[in-house]
mmCIF file of C-alpha atoms in Angstrom:
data_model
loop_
_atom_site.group_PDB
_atom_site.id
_atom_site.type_symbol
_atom_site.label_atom_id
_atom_site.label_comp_id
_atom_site.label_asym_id
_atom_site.label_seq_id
_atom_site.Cartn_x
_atom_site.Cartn_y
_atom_site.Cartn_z
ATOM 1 C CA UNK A 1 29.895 134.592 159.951
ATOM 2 C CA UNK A 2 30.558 132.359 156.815
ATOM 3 C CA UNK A 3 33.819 134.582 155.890
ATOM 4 C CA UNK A 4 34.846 130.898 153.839
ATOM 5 C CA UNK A 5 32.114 132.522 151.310
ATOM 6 C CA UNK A 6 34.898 135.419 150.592
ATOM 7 C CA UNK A 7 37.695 134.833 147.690
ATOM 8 C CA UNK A 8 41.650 136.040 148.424
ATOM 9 C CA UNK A 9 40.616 139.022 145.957
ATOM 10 C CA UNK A 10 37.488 139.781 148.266
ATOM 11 C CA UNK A 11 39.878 139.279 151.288
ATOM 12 C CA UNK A 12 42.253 141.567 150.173
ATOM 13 C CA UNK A 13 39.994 144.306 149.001
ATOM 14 C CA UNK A 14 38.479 144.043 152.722
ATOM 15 C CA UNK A 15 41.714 144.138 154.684
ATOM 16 C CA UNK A 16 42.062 147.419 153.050
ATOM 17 C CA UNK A 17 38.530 148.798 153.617
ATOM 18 C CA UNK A 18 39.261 148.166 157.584
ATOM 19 C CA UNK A 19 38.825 150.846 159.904
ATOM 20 C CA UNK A 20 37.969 152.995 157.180
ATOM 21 C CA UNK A 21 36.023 156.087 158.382
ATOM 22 C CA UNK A 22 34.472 156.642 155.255
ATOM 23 C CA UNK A 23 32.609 153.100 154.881
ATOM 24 C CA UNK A 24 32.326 152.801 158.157
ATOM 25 C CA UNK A 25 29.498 155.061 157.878
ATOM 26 C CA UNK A 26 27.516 152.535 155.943
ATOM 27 C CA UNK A 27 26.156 149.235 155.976
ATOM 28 C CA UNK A 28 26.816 145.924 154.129
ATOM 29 C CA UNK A 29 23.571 144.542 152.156
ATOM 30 C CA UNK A 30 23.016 142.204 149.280
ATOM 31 C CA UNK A 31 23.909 138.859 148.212
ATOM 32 C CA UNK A 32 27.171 138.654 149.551
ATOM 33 C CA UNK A 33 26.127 140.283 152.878
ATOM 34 C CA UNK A 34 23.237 137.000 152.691
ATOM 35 C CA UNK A 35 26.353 134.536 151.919
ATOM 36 C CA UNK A 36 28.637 135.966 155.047
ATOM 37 C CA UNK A 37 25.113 135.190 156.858
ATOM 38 C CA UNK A 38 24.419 131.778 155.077
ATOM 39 C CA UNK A 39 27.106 130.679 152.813
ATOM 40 C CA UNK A 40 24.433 129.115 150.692
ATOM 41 C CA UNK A 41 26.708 130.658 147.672
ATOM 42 C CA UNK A 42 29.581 132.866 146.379
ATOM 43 C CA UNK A 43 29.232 136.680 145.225
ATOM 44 C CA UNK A 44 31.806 138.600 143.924
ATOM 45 C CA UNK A 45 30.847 142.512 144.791
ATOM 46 C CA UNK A 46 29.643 144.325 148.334
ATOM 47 C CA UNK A 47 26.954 146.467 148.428
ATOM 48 C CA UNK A 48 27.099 149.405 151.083
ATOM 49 C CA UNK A 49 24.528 151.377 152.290
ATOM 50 C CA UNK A 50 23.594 153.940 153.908
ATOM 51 C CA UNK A 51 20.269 156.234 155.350
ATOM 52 C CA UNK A 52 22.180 159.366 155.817
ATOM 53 C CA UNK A 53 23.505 161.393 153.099
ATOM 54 C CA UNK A 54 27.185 161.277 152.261
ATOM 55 C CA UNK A 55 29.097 163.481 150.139
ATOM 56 C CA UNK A 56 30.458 161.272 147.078
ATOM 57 C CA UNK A 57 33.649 163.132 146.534
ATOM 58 C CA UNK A 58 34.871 162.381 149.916
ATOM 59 C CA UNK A 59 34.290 158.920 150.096
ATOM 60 C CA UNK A 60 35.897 158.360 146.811
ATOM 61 C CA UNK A 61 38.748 160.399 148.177
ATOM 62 C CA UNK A 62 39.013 157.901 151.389
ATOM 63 C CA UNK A 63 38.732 154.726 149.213
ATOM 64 C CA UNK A 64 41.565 156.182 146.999
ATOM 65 C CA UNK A 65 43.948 156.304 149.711
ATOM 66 C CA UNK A 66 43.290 152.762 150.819
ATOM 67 C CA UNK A 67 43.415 151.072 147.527
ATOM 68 C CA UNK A 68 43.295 151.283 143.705
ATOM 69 C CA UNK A 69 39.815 152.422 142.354
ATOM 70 C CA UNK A 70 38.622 152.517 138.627
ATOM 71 C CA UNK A 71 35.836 152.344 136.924
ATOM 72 C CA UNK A 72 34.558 155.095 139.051
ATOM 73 C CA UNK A 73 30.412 156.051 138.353
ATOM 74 C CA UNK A 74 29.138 159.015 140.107
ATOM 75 C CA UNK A 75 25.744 160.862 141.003
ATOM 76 C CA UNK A 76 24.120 162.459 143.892
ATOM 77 C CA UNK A 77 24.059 160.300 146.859
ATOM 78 C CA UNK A 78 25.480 156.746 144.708
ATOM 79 C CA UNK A 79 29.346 155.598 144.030
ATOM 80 C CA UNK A 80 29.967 152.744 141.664
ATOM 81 C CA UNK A 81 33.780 151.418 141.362
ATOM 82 C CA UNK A 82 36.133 149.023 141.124
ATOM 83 C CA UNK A 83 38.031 148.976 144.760
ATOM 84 C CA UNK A 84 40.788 146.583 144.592
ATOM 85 C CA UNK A 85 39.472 145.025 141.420
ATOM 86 C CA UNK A 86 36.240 144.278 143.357
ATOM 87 C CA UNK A 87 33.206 146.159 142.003
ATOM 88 C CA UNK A 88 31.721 147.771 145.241
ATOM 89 C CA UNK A 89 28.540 150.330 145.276
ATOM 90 C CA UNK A 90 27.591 152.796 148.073
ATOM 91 C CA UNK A 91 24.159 153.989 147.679
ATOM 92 C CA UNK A 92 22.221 156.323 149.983
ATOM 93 C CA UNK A 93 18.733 154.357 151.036
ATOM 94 C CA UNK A 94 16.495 156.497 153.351
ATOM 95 C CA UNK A 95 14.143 153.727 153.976
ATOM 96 C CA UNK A 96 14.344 152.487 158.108
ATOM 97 C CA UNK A 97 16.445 149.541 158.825
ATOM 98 C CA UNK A 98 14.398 146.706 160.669
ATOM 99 C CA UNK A 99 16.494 145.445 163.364
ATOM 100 C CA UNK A 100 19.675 147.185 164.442
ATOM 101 C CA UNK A 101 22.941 145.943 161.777
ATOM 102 C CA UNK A 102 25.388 143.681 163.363
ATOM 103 C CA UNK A 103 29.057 144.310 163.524
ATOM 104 C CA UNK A 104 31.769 143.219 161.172
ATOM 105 C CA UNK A 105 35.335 142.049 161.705
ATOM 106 C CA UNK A 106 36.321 144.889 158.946
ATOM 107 C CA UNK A 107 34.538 147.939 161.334
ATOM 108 C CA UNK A 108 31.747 148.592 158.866
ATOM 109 C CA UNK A 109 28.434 146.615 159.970
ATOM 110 C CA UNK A 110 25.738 143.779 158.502
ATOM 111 C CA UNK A 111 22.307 143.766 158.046
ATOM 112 C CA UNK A 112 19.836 141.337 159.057
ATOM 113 C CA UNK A 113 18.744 138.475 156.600
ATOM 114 C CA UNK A 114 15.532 139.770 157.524
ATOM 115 C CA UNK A 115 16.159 143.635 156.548
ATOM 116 C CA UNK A 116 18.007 141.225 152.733
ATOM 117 C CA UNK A 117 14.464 139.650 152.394
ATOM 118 C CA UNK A 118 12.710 143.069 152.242
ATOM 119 C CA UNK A 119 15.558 144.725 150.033
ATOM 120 C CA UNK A 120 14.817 141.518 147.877
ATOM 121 C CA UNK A 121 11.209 141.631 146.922
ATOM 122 C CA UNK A 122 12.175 145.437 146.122
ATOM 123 C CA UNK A 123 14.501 144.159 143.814
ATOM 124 C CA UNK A 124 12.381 141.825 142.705
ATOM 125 C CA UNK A 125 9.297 144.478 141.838
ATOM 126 C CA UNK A 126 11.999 146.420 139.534
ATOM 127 C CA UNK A 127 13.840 143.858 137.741
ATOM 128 C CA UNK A 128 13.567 140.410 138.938
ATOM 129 C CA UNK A 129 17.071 138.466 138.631
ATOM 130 C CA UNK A 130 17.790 134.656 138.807
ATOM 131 C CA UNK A 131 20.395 135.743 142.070
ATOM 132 C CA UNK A 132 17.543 137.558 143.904
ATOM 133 C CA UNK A 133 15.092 135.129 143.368
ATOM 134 C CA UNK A 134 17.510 132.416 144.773
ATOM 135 C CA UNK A 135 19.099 134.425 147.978
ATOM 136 C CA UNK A 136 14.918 135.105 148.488
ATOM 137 C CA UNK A 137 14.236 131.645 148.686
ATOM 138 C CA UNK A 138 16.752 130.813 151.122
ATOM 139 C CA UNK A 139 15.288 133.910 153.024
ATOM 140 C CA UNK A 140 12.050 132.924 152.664
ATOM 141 C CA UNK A 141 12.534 128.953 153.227
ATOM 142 C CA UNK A 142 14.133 130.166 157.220
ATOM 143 C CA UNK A 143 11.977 132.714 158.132
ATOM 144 C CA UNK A 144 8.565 132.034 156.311
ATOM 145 C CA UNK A 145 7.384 134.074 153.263
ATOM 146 C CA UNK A 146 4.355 135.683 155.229
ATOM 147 C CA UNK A 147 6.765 136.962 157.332
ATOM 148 C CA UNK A 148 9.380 138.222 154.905
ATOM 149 C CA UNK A 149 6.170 139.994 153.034
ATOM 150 C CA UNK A 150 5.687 141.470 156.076
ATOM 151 C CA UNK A 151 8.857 142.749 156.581
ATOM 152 C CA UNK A 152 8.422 144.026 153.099
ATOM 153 C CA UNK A 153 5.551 146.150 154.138
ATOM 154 C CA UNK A 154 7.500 147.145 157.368
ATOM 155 C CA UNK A 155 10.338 148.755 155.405
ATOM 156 C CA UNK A 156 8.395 150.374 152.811
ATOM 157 C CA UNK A 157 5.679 151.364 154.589
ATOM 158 C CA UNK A 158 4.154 154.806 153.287
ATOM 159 C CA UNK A 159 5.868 154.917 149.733
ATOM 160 C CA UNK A 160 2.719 153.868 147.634
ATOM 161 C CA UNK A 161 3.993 151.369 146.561
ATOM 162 C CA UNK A 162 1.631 148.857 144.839
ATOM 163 C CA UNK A 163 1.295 145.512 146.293
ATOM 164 C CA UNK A 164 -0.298 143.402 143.509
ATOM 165 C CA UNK A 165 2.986 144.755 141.491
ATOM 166 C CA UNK A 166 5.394 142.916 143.828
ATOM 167 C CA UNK A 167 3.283 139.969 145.079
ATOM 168 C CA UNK A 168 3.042 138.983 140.814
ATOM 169 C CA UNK A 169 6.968 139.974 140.644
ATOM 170 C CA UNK A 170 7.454 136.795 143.093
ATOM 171 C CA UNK A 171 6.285 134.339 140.428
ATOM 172 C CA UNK A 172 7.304 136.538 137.404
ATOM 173 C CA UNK A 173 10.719 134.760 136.152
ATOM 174 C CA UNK A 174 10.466 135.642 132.559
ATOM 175 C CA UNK A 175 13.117 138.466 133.459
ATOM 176 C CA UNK A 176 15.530 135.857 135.058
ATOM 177 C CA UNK A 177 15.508 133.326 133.156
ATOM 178 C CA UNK A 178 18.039 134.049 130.902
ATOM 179 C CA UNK A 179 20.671 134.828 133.853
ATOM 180 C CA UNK A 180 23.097 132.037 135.104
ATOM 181 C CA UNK A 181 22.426 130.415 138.546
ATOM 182 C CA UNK A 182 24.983 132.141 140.820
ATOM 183 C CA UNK A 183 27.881 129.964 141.844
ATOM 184 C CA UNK A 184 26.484 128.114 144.705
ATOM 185 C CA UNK A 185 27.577 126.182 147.362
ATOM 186 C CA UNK A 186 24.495 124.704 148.861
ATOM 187 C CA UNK A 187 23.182 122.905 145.665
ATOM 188 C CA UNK A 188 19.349 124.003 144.413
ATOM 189 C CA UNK A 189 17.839 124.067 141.158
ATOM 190 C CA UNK A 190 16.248 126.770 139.151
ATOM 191 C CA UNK A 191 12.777 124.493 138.704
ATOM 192 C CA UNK A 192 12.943 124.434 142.415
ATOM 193 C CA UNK A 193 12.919 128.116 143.143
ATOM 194 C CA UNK A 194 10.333 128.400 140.932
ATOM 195 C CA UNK A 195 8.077 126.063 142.235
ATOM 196 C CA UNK A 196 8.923 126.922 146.015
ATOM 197 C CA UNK A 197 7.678 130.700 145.147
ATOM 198 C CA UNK A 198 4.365 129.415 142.975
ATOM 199 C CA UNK A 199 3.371 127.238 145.925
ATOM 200 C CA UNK A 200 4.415 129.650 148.894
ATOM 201 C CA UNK A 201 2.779 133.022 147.480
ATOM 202 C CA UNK A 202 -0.382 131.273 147.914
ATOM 203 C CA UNK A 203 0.355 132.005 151.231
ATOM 204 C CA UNK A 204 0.533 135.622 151.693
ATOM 205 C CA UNK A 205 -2.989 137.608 151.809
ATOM 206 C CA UNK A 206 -3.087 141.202 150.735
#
């Protein structure tokens, strides 16, 4: 685990999240979940979550006796704060994990990069961002984009979801292309994410 990826803010915020029972109920997903995995780049929030349903008001209680939150946002079965000064969200996400998560040094556990790749072309399909697009290429670039499709279709597998949408989304970057590269540590250009995906959707057959 790339824990090098983490800033002292990060690592703080974490050493206070340990052993928590509250987030130890969910999972750790998202770009920096694919840098602990990688350390292709740096992310500054954590993403937790979870396919069982959680009452909101008492894991905001548990994370307020840990550490300093603010910012708090708040609906049914989704918690968006600052924890620590680190922007964290825990989201209930019924869909079935792929492979088993791994565990973590901090008690809560890590998803696979393969179970990231799926969550990615999702994110993709809704709004595609410059960060997704670039943590999906190092995805894809390991594991092979048929097979990251695949484990697209895997995850979502009976929610109607339309596949023409999200195999265009993949070579769609109008949305991103006003974002900032993320910070990165393993150096790649914007031109060449693009061109990776135009040349390796070719790939995948519907």
């Amino acid at each position: 685990m790339r824990k090098d990826i983490l800033n002292k803010r990060q690592t703080s915020a974490l050493a206070l999240l340990k052993g928590s029972p509250e987030v130890n109920k969910f999972y750790l997903a998202g770009g920096t979940a694919l840098a602990l995995h990688l350390g292709h780049r740096y992310s500054k929030d954590f993403d937790f979550f979870t396919d069982k349903q959680f009452k909101v008001a008492n894991l905001l209680r548990g994370l307020q006796r840990r550490g300093k939150c603010q910012d708090i946002r708040k609906d049914w079965g989704t918690l968006f704060l600052e924890f620590d000064t680190i922007l964290c969200s825990f989201i209930f996400y019924k869909y079935p994990l792929l492979d088993p998560p791994s565990p973590t040094p901090w008690g809560f556990e890590i998803v696979s990069m393969r179970e990231i790749g799926a969550m990615k072309i999702m994110a993709i399909g809704d709004r595609g961002r410059k960060r997704d697009f670039v943590d999906l290429y190092f995805i894809a670039r390991d594991l092979g984009i048929e097979n990251v499709w695949q484990d697209f279709e895997t995850k979502y597998a009976g929610t109607g979801y339309d596949s023409y949408h999200f195999l265009r989304a993949l070579t769609y970057f109008a949305d991103a292309e006003t974002d900032d590269m993320p910070d990165m540590i393993s150096k790649i250009t914007w031109k060449e994410v693009t061109k990776f995906f135009e040349k390796e959707v070719r790939k995948i057959v519907l």
